Amino acid sequence: MQKNTLILLIGPSCSGKDSILNQIVHAIPSIKKLKRCITREPREGETGDPDIEFNTLDQYNAISSDKKMDSRSYEMYNSKGKPITVFYSNIVPQELLGVEKRCENTYIGITTLDGLLQIDGNKLITEYFNIVGIDVVVSEDIRIKRYINRVSKDKNSISYNTVKEILRRMDKDREDFSKERFSTICKQLKNIAVWSVNGNRDLSAVTTDVKHIMMIKMNKKETLKAIESILLKFKDDAAKLIRDRDSVDVSTCAKISSYPANLLEEIVKEVQ
């Protein structure tokens, strides 16, 4: 059985994992996000995201364990400065939960080092996926600036609770992503190879590196599906742009709309 690819981003707080993930699925529509469930409140921009399920603790506990890929928890201070425990997990893709299991898509998600260990031992996931972990390495000072930008409306003045949460996160990240711990866990992984990318650069450059790793690891069918989705997205974007410009005639729009199909046919001939 030919396996599809599962990319798992790991890294400390504010290393840009969510931004990288969102840029990739926007650029390559054939790649699907792993759905997540979590017991914290939505952050800005997360409300209405169909790939994140915000649960109460009772709702989270009601999800069967075979659907949770990497159930984990962490401590944080909420907006009122009170310590809370947040539980969260990626959800096993729906296509693997039916009676007739199948694997038709490439997936990308976010986890932790401990999450990698859980997924590495999940026979269902490792049977259907080639799994690649990508560690996004970012300096602490850059991550602190990103965190302030994420939570503070006034960048020149941040609250005591925000400072307290930043310090807690940095201390925990130093522990969770120490070189010794990273090396120890990677040595325990039997089904997952872990790559590292330099996350100190512009996020678009980091995203490009992640996409290159993905394309290297994809099988031929996945690669063609990804290329087709990119070309079809280009066609739709180009057609929309042309429709919005009165100076471009209908025949030109129709000609451009035919390009992706022609290009795809040529690419298929080359790789077969």
PDB file of C-alpha atoms in Angstrom:
ATOM      1  CA  MET A   1       0.000   0.000   0.000  1.00  0.00           C
ATOM      2  CA  GLN A   2       1.328   3.411  -0.984  1.00  0.00           C
ATOM      3  CA  LYS A   3       1.328   5.764   1.974  1.00  0.00           C
ATOM      4  CA  ASN A   4       0.431   9.448   1.885  1.00  0.00           C
ATOM      5  CA  THR A   5       2.354  12.151   3.719  1.00  0.00           C
ATOM      6  CA  LEU A   6       1.628  13.652   7.133  1.00  0.00           C
ATOM      7  CA  ILE A   7       3.636  16.759   8.072  1.00  0.00           C
ATOM      8  CA  LEU A   8       3.769  17.676  11.763  1.00  0.00           C
ATOM      9  CA  LEU A   9       5.123  21.086  12.760  1.00  0.00           C
ATOM     10  CA  ILE A  10       6.707  21.367  16.184  1.00  0.00           C
ATOM     11  CA  GLY A  11       8.376  24.263  17.955  1.00  0.00           C
ATOM     12  CA  PRO A  12       8.097  26.513  21.003  1.00  0.00           C
ATOM     13  CA  SER A  13       5.442  29.171  21.566  1.00  0.00           C
ATOM     14  CA  CYS A  14       5.210  31.880  18.880  1.00  0.00           C
ATOM     15  CA  SER A  15       7.590  30.125  16.500  1.00  0.00           C
ATOM     16  CA  GLY A  16       5.114  30.751  13.675  1.00  0.00           C
ATOM     17  CA  LYS A  17       3.648  27.252  13.354  1.00  0.00           C
ATOM     18  CA  ASP A  18       0.045  28.363  12.765  1.00  0.00           C
ATOM     19  CA  SER A  19       1.088  30.998  10.238  1.00  0.00           C
ATOM     20  CA  ILE A  20       3.229  28.492   8.322  1.00  0.00           C
ATOM     21  CA  LEU A  21       0.424  25.916   8.331  1.00  0.00           C
ATOM     22  CA  ASN A  22      -2.148  28.444   7.078  1.00  0.00           C
ATOM     23  CA  GLN A  23       0.170  29.737   4.333  1.00  0.00           C
ATOM     24  CA  ILE A  24       0.783  26.197   3.085  1.00  0.00           C
ATOM     25  CA  VAL A  25      -2.868  25.139   2.877  1.00  0.00           C
ATOM     26  CA  HIS A  26      -3.670  28.452   1.179  1.00  0.00           C
ATOM     27  CA  ALA A  27      -0.913  27.977  -1.407  1.00  0.00           C
ATOM     28  CA  ILE A  28      -1.530  24.247  -1.972  1.00  0.00           C
ATOM     29  CA  PRO A  29      -5.284  23.577  -1.657  1.00  0.00           C
ATOM     30  CA  SER A  30      -4.904  19.790  -1.916  1.00  0.00           C
ATOM     31  CA  ILE A  31      -3.147  19.715   1.475  1.00  0.00           C
ATOM     32  CA  LYS A  32      -5.572  19.362   4.379  1.00  0.00           C
ATOM     33  CA  LYS A  33      -5.250  20.588   7.944  1.00  0.00           C
ATOM     34  CA  LEU A  34      -5.550  18.075  10.736  1.00  0.00           C
ATOM     35  CA  LYS A  35      -8.609  19.025  12.756  1.00  0.00           C
ATOM     36  CA  ARG A  36      -7.915  20.026  16.356  1.00  0.00           C
ATOM     37  CA  CYS A  37      -9.964  20.077  19.540  1.00  0.00           C
ATOM     38  CA  ILE A  38      -8.967  22.268  22.474  1.00  0.00           C
ATOM     39  CA  THR A  39     -10.430  23.489  25.764  1.00  0.00           C
ATOM     40  CA  ARG A  40      -9.237  27.107  25.721  1.00  0.00           C
ATOM     41  CA  GLU A  41     -11.055  30.154  24.382  1.00  0.00           C
ATOM     42  CA  PRO A  42     -10.503  31.126  20.708  1.00  0.00           C
ATOM     43  CA  ARG A  43      -7.697  33.533  19.918  1.00  0.00           C
ATOM     44  CA  GLU A  44      -8.174  36.448  17.582  1.00  0.00           C
ATOM     45  CA  GLY A  45      -8.817  35.114  14.081  1.00  0.00           C
ATOM     46  CA  GLU A  46      -9.706  31.583  15.231  1.00  0.00           C
ATOM     47  CA  THR A  47     -13.448  32.092  15.660  1.00  0.00           C
ATOM     48  CA  GLY A  48     -15.274  30.297  12.873  1.00  0.00           C
ATOM     49  CA  ASP A  49     -12.270  28.157  11.876  1.00  0.00           C
ATOM     50  CA  PRO A  50     -13.819  24.818  10.801  1.00  0.00           C
ATOM     51  CA  ASP A  51     -10.584  22.969  11.604  1.00  0.00           C
ATOM     52  CA  ILE A  52     -10.535  23.930  15.304  1.00  0.00           C
ATOM     53  CA  GLU A  53     -13.168  22.639  17.705  1.00  0.00           C
ATOM     54  CA  PHE A  54     -13.358  24.599  20.967  1.00  0.00           C
ATOM     55  CA  ASN A  55     -14.609  22.326  23.740  1.00  0.00           C
ATOM     56  CA  THR A  56     -15.552  22.437  27.363  1.00  0.00           C
ATOM     57  CA  LEU A  57     -13.626  19.899  29.426  1.00  0.00           C
ATOM     58  CA  ASP A  58     -16.661  17.582  29.464  1.00  0.00           C
ATOM     59  CA  GLN A  59     -16.970  17.798  25.672  1.00  0.00           C
ATOM     60  CA  TYR A  60     -13.276  17.070  25.262  1.00  0.00           C
ATOM     61  CA  ASN A  61     -13.419  14.052  27.567  1.00  0.00           C
ATOM     62  CA  ALA A  62     -16.445  12.734  25.655  1.00  0.00           C
ATOM     63  CA  ILE A  63     -14.355  12.375  22.462  1.00  0.00           C
ATOM     64  CA  SER A  64     -13.280   8.734  22.215  1.00  0.00           C
ATOM     65  CA  SER A  65      -9.587   8.064  22.715  1.00  0.00           C
ATOM     66  CA  ASP A  66      -9.245   6.316  19.337  1.00  0.00           C
ATOM     67  CA  LYS A  67     -10.112   9.609  17.619  1.00  0.00           C
ATOM     68  CA  LYS A  68      -7.418  11.580  19.482  1.00  0.00           C
ATOM     69  CA  MET A  69      -3.995  11.343  17.862  1.00  0.00           C
ATOM     70  CA  ASP A  70      -1.899  13.055  20.526  1.00  0.00           C
ATOM     71  CA  SER A  71      -3.904  14.152  23.573  1.00  0.00           C
ATOM     72  CA  ARG A  72      -1.858  16.631  25.630  1.00  0.00           C
ATOM     73  CA  SER A  73      -2.253  19.475  28.121  1.00  0.00           C
ATOM     74  CA  TYR A  74      -0.464  22.623  29.200  1.00  0.00           C
ATOM     75  CA  GLU A  75      -0.764  25.248  31.896  1.00  0.00           C
ATOM     76  CA  MET A  76      -1.398  28.908  31.144  1.00  0.00           C
ATOM     77  CA  TYR A  77      -2.692  32.124  32.674  1.00  0.00           C
ATOM     78  CA  ASN A  78      -6.021  33.216  31.250  1.00  0.00           C
ATOM     79  CA  SER A  79      -7.021  36.818  30.490  1.00  0.00           C
ATOM     80  CA  LYS A  80      -7.884  37.319  34.177  1.00  0.00           C
ATOM     81  CA  GLY A  81      -4.472  36.148  35.330  1.00  0.00           C
ATOM     82  CA  LYS A  82      -5.727  32.841  36.724  1.00  0.00           C
ATOM     83  CA  PRO A  83      -3.827  29.605  36.052  1.00  0.00           C
ATOM     84  CA  ILE A  84      -5.779  27.089  33.970  1.00  0.00           C
ATOM     85  CA  THR A  85      -5.060  23.727  32.357  1.00  0.00           C
ATOM     86  CA  VAL A  86      -5.748  23.453  28.620  1.00  0.00           C
ATOM     87  CA  PHE A  87      -6.346  20.052  27.011  1.00  0.00           C
ATOM     88  CA  TYR A  88      -5.942  19.583  23.285  1.00  0.00           C
ATOM     89  CA  SER A  89      -5.405  17.003  20.545  1.00  0.00           C
ATOM     90  CA  ASN A  90      -5.278  16.485  16.818  1.00  0.00           C
ATOM     91  CA  ILE A  91      -8.137  14.377  15.507  1.00  0.00           C
ATOM     92  CA  VAL A  92      -7.613  11.253  13.387  1.00  0.00           C
ATOM     93  CA  PRO A  93      -8.680  12.048   9.784  1.00  0.00           C
ATOM     94  CA  GLN A  94     -12.274  11.014   9.124  1.00  0.00           C
ATOM     95  CA  GLU A  95     -11.239   8.834   6.163  1.00  0.00           C
ATOM     96  CA  LEU A  96      -9.439   6.500   8.584  1.00  0.00           C
ATOM     97  CA  LEU A  97     -12.385   6.151  10.965  1.00  0.00           C
ATOM     98  CA  GLY A  98     -14.798   4.364   8.634  1.00  0.00           C
ATOM     99  CA  VAL A  99     -15.246   0.642   8.113  1.00  0.00           C
ATOM    100  CA  GLU A 100     -13.388   0.842   4.790  1.00  0.00           C
ATOM    101  CA  LYS A 101     -10.296   2.789   5.766  1.00  0.00           C
ATOM    102  CA  ARG A 102      -8.550   4.747   3.047  1.00  0.00           C
ATOM    103  CA  CYS A 103      -5.953   7.480   2.759  1.00  0.00           C
ATOM    104  CA  GLU A 104      -6.626   9.948  -0.040  1.00  0.00           C
ATOM    105  CA  ASN A 105      -5.132  13.206   1.223  1.00  0.00           C
ATOM    106  CA  THR A 106      -1.903  14.838   2.348  1.00  0.00           C
ATOM    107  CA  TYR A 107      -2.192  16.359   5.818  1.00  0.00           C
ATOM    108  CA  ILE A 108      -0.376  18.962   7.882  1.00  0.00           C
ATOM    109  CA  GLY A 109      -0.787  19.643  11.575  1.00  0.00           C
ATOM    110  CA  ILE A 110       0.876  20.975  14.704  1.00  0.00           C
ATOM    111  CA  THR A 111       2.032  18.922  17.660  1.00  0.00           C
ATOM    112  CA  THR A 112       4.768  18.754  20.312  1.00  0.00           C
ATOM    113  CA  LEU A 113       7.706  16.458  20.963  1.00  0.00           C
ATOM    114  CA  ASP A 114       5.504  14.402  23.294  1.00  0.00           C
ATOM    115  CA  GLY A 115       2.821  14.419  20.597  1.00  0.00           C
ATOM    116  CA  LEU A 116       5.319  12.973  18.114  1.00  0.00           C
ATOM    117  CA  LEU A 117       5.955  10.090  20.504  1.00  0.00           C
ATOM    118  CA  GLN A 118       2.234   9.337  20.771  1.00  0.00           C
ATOM    119  CA  ILE A 119       1.704   9.488  17.002  1.00  0.00           C
ATOM    120  CA  ASP A 120       4.830   7.383  16.411  1.00  0.00           C
ATOM    121  CA  GLY A 121       3.181   4.621  18.438  1.00  0.00           C
ATOM    122  CA  ASN A 122      -0.221   4.920  16.741  1.00  0.00           C
ATOM    123  CA  LYS A 123      -0.432   1.861  14.462  1.00  0.00           C
ATOM    124  CA  LEU A 124      -3.351   3.247  12.448  1.00  0.00           C
ATOM    125  CA  ILE A 125      -1.561   6.507  11.609  1.00  0.00           C
ATOM    126  CA  THR A 126       1.816   4.922  10.879  1.00  0.00           C
ATOM    127  CA  GLU A 127       0.181   2.273   8.672  1.00  0.00           C
ATOM    128  CA  TYR A 128      -1.356   4.854   6.337  1.00  0.00           C
ATOM    129  CA  PHE A 129       1.103   7.772   6.498  1.00  0.00           C
ATOM    130  CA  ASN A 130       4.749   8.561   5.960  1.00  0.00           C
ATOM    131  CA  ILE A 131       5.226  11.008   8.820  1.00  0.00           C
ATOM    132  CA  VAL A 132       7.666  13.917   8.840  1.00  0.00           C
ATOM    133  CA  GLY A 133       8.245  16.175  11.835  1.00  0.00           C
ATOM    134  CA  ILE A 134       9.512  19.698  11.137  1.00  0.00           C
ATOM    135  CA  ASP A 135      11.030  21.631  14.032  1.00  0.00           C
ATOM    136  CA  VAL A 136      10.696  25.419  13.608  1.00  0.00           C
ATOM    137  CA  VAL A 137      13.689  26.883  15.446  1.00  0.00           C
ATOM    138  CA  VAL A 138      13.277  30.534  16.518  1.00  0.00           C
ATOM    139  CA  SER A 139      15.284  32.662  18.956  1.00  0.00           C
ATOM    140  CA  GLU A 140      13.672  33.641  22.248  1.00  0.00           C
ATOM    141  CA  ASP A 141      13.783  37.393  21.656  1.00  0.00           C
ATOM    142  CA  ILE A 142      11.877  37.080  18.356  1.00  0.00           C
ATOM    143  CA  ARG A 143       9.279  34.858  19.994  1.00  0.00           C
ATOM    144  CA  ILE A 144       8.739  37.341  22.837  1.00  0.00           C
ATOM    145  CA  LYS A 145       8.119  40.151  20.334  1.00  0.00           C
ATOM    146  CA  ARG A 146       5.645  37.967  18.439  1.00  0.00           C
ATOM    147  CA  TYR A 147       3.798  37.088  21.619  1.00  0.00           C
ATOM    148  CA  ILE A 148       3.460  40.757  22.583  1.00  0.00           C
ATOM    149  CA  ASN A 149       2.143  41.549  19.100  1.00  0.00           C
ATOM    150  CA  ARG A 150      -0.350  38.683  19.390  1.00  0.00           C
ATOM    151  CA  VAL A 151      -1.914  39.615  22.737  1.00  0.00           C
ATOM    152  CA  SER A 152      -1.306  43.335  23.290  1.00  0.00           C
ATOM    153  CA  LYS A 153      -3.285  46.045  21.515  1.00  0.00           C
ATOM    154  CA  ASP A 154      -0.894  48.705  22.846  1.00  0.00           C
ATOM    155  CA  LYS A 155       2.599  47.563  21.856  1.00  0.00           C
ATOM    156  CA  ASN A 156       4.196  50.200  24.123  1.00  0.00           C
ATOM    157  CA  SER A 157       2.417  49.011  27.261  1.00  0.00           C
ATOM    158  CA  ILE A 158       1.634  45.424  28.241  1.00  0.00           C
ATOM    159  CA  SER A 159      -0.240  44.160  31.269  1.00  0.00           C
ATOM    160  CA  TYR A 160       1.231  42.373  34.264  1.00  0.00           C
ATOM    161  CA  ASN A 161      -0.753  39.248  33.343  1.00  0.00           C
ATOM    162  CA  THR A 162       0.764  39.279  29.855  1.00  0.00           C
ATOM    163  CA  VAL A 163       4.284  39.543  31.259  1.00  0.00           C
ATOM    164  CA  LYS A 164       3.534  36.694  33.663  1.00  0.00           C
ATOM    165  CA  GLU A 165       2.282  34.492  30.830  1.00  0.00           C
ATOM    166  CA  ILE A 166       5.302  35.307  28.637  1.00  0.00           C
ATOM    167  CA  LEU A 167       7.722  34.349  31.413  1.00  0.00           C
ATOM    168  CA  ARG A 168       5.811  31.117  32.078  1.00  0.00           C
ATOM    169  CA  ARG A 169       5.878  30.174  28.387  1.00  0.00           C
ATOM    170  CA  MET A 170       9.575  30.923  27.956  1.00  0.00           C
ATOM    171  CA  ASP A 171      10.505  28.875  31.031  1.00  0.00           C
ATOM    172  CA  LYS A 172       8.378  25.945  29.867  1.00  0.00           C
ATOM    173  CA  ASP A 173       9.775  26.114  26.316  1.00  0.00           C
ATOM    174  CA  ARG A 174      13.356  26.031  27.604  1.00  0.00           C
ATOM    175  CA  GLU A 175      12.466  22.822  29.424  1.00  0.00           C
ATOM    176  CA  ASP A 176      10.391  21.222  26.652  1.00  0.00           C
ATOM    177  CA  PHE A 177      12.772  22.043  23.785  1.00  0.00           C
ATOM    178  CA  SER A 178      16.145  21.660  25.448  1.00  0.00           C
ATOM    179  CA  LYS A 179      18.766  20.090  23.193  1.00  0.00           C
ATOM    180  CA  GLU A 180      19.035  17.081  25.479  1.00  0.00           C
ATOM    181  CA  ARG A 181      15.296  16.412  25.509  1.00  0.00           C
ATOM    182  CA  PHE A 182      14.960  16.983  21.760  1.00  0.00           C
ATOM    183  CA  SER A 183      17.796  14.522  21.061  1.00  0.00           C
ATOM    184  CA  THR A 184      16.425  11.913  23.480  1.00  0.00           C
ATOM    185  CA  ILE A 185      12.922  11.940  21.996  1.00  0.00           C
ATOM    186  CA  CYS A 186      14.116  11.923  18.379  1.00  0.00           C
ATOM    187  CA  LYS A 187      16.167   8.800  19.122  1.00  0.00           C
ATOM    188  CA  GLN A 188      12.997   7.081  20.404  1.00  0.00           C
ATOM    189  CA  LEU A 189      11.026   7.726  17.217  1.00  0.00           C
ATOM    190  CA  LYS A 190      10.767   4.685  14.955  1.00  0.00           C
ATOM    191  CA  ASN A 191       8.373   5.939  12.268  1.00  0.00           C
ATOM    192  CA  ILE A 192       8.985   9.687  12.149  1.00  0.00           C
ATOM    193  CA  ALA A 193      11.974  11.570  10.733  1.00  0.00           C
ATOM    194  CA  VAL A 194      12.474  15.088  12.145  1.00  0.00           C
ATOM    195  CA  TRP A 195      13.860  17.979  10.104  1.00  0.00           C
ATOM    196  CA  SER A 196      14.714  21.458  11.365  1.00  0.00           C
ATOM    197  CA  VAL A 197      14.156  24.825   9.671  1.00  0.00           C
ATOM    198  CA  ASN A 198      15.473  28.246  10.626  1.00  0.00           C
ATOM    199  CA  GLY A 199      12.409  30.181  11.809  1.00  0.00           C
ATOM    200  CA  ASN A 200      14.238  33.450  12.524  1.00  0.00           C
ATOM    201  CA  ARG A 201      13.614  34.676   8.969  1.00  0.00           C
ATOM    202  CA  ASP A 202      10.528  36.104   7.332  1.00  0.00           C
ATOM    203  CA  LEU A 203       7.718  33.560   7.680  1.00  0.00           C
ATOM    204  CA  SER A 204       7.223  33.348   3.913  1.00  0.00           C
ATOM    205  CA  ALA A 205      10.833  32.119   3.563  1.00  0.00           C
ATOM    206  CA  VAL A 206      10.314  29.568   6.345  1.00  0.00           C
ATOM    207  CA  THR A 207       7.091  28.401   4.689  1.00  0.00           C
ATOM    208  CA  THR A 208       8.976  27.894   1.423  1.00  0.00           C
ATOM    209  CA  ASP A 209      11.472  25.631   3.216  1.00  0.00           C
ATOM    210  CA  VAL A 210       8.633  23.587   4.724  1.00  0.00           C
ATOM    211  CA  LYS A 211       6.981  23.259   1.301  1.00  0.00           C
ATOM    212  CA  HIS A 212      10.250  22.009  -0.191  1.00  0.00           C
ATOM    213  CA  ILE A 213      10.505  19.308   2.475  1.00  0.00           C
ATOM    214  CA  MET A 214       6.898  18.317   1.833  1.00  0.00           C
ATOM    215  CA  MET A 215       7.418  18.025  -1.917  1.00  0.00           C
ATOM    216  CA  ILE A 216      10.502  15.853  -1.363  1.00  0.00           C
ATOM    217  CA  LYS A 217       8.541  13.472   0.846  1.00  0.00           C
ATOM    218  CA  MET A 218       5.301  13.244  -1.176  1.00  0.00           C
ATOM    219  CA  ASN A 219       4.661  10.260  -3.415  1.00  0.00           C
ATOM    220  CA  LYS A 220       3.997  10.771  -7.148  1.00  0.00           C
ATOM    221  CA  LYS A 221       0.200  10.740  -6.802  1.00  0.00           C
ATOM    222  CA  GLU A 222       0.296  13.313  -3.997  1.00  0.00           C
ATOM    223  CA  THR A 223       2.693  15.514  -5.960  1.00  0.00           C
ATOM    224  CA  LEU A 224       0.472  15.544  -9.049  1.00  0.00           C
ATOM    225  CA  LYS A 225      -2.565  16.284  -6.887  1.00  0.00           C
ATOM    226  CA  ALA A 226      -0.719  19.188  -5.249  1.00  0.00           C
ATOM    227  CA  ILE A 227       0.423  20.594  -8.612  1.00  0.00           C
ATOM    228  CA  GLU A 228      -3.082  20.308 -10.025  1.00  0.00           C
ATOM    229  CA  SER A 229      -4.566  22.151  -7.036  1.00  0.00           C
ATOM    230  CA  ILE A 230      -1.952  24.926  -7.371  1.00  0.00           C
ATOM    231  CA  LEU A 231      -2.683  25.326 -11.074  1.00  0.00           C
ATOM    232  CA  LEU A 232      -6.435  25.329 -10.576  1.00  0.00           C
ATOM    233  CA  LYS A 233      -6.045  27.939  -7.855  1.00  0.00           C
ATOM    234  CA  PHE A 234      -3.949  30.016 -10.255  1.00  0.00           C
ATOM    235  CA  LYS A 235      -6.669  29.702 -12.886  1.00  0.00           C
ATOM    236  CA  ASP A 236      -9.370  30.841 -10.454  1.00  0.00           C
ATOM    237  CA  ASP A 237      -7.243  33.715  -9.124  1.00  0.00           C
ATOM    238  CA  ALA A 238      -6.271  34.824 -12.646  1.00  0.00           C
ATOM    239  CA  ALA A 239      -9.854  34.635 -13.901  1.00  0.00           C
ATOM    240  CA  LYS A 240     -11.058  36.707 -10.940  1.00  0.00           C
ATOM    241  CA  LEU A 241      -8.382  39.303 -11.582  1.00  0.00           C
ATOM    242  CA  ILE A 242      -9.348  39.504 -15.238  1.00  0.00           C
ATOM    243  CA  ARG A 243     -13.061  39.743 -14.462  1.00  0.00           C
ATOM    244  CA  ASP A 244     -12.283  42.706 -12.226  1.00  0.00           C
ATOM    245  CA  ARG A 245     -10.540  44.546 -15.097  1.00  0.00           C
ATOM    246  CA  ASP A 246     -12.892  45.954 -17.730  1.00  0.00           C
ATOM    247  CA  SER A 247     -10.075  46.377 -20.235  1.00  0.00           C
ATOM    248  CA  VAL A 248      -9.487  42.618 -20.698  1.00  0.00           C
ATOM    249  CA  ASP A 249     -11.733  40.850 -23.213  1.00  0.00           C
ATOM    250  CA  VAL A 250     -13.595  37.580 -22.661  1.00  0.00           C
ATOM    251  CA  SER A 251     -11.472  35.576 -25.126  1.00  0.00           C
ATOM    252  CA  THR A 252      -8.279  36.410 -23.204  1.00  0.00           C
ATOM    253  CA  CYS A 253      -9.894  35.224 -19.975  1.00  0.00           C
ATOM    254  CA  ALA A 254     -10.943  31.952 -21.637  1.00  0.00           C
ATOM    255  CA  LYS A 255      -7.431  31.432 -23.003  1.00  0.00           C
ATOM    256  CA  ILE A 256      -5.827  31.839 -19.572  1.00  0.00           C
ATOM    257  CA  SER A 257      -8.419  29.511 -18.035  1.00  0.00           C
ATOM    258  CA  SER A 258      -7.149  26.719 -20.322  1.00  0.00           C
ATOM    259  CA  TYR A 259      -3.502  27.073 -19.244  1.00  0.00           C
ATOM    260  CA  PRO A 260      -3.569  24.954 -16.048  1.00  0.00           C
ATOM    261  CA  ALA A 261      -5.081  21.922 -17.802  1.00  0.00           C
ATOM    262  CA  ASN A 262      -2.482  22.121 -20.579  1.00  0.00           C
ATOM    263  CA  LEU A 263       0.353  22.540 -18.108  1.00  0.00           C
ATOM    264  CA  LEU A 264      -0.859  19.616 -16.016  1.00  0.00           C
ATOM    265  CA  GLU A 265      -0.964  17.340 -19.069  1.00  0.00           C
ATOM    266  CA  GLU A 266       2.658  18.205 -19.851  1.00  0.00           C
ATOM    267  CA  ILE A 267       3.766  17.630 -16.253  1.00  0.00           C
ATOM    268  CA  VAL A 268       2.033  14.248 -16.129  1.00  0.00           C
ATOM    269  CA  LYS A 269       3.852  13.198 -19.329  1.00  0.00           C
ATOM    270  CA  GLU A 270       7.189  14.217 -17.792  1.00  0.00           C
ATOM    271  CA  VAL A 271       6.830  12.243 -14.543  1.00  0.00           C
ATOM    272  CA  GLN A 272       5.242   9.100 -15.947  1.00  0.00           C
TER     273      GLN A 272
END
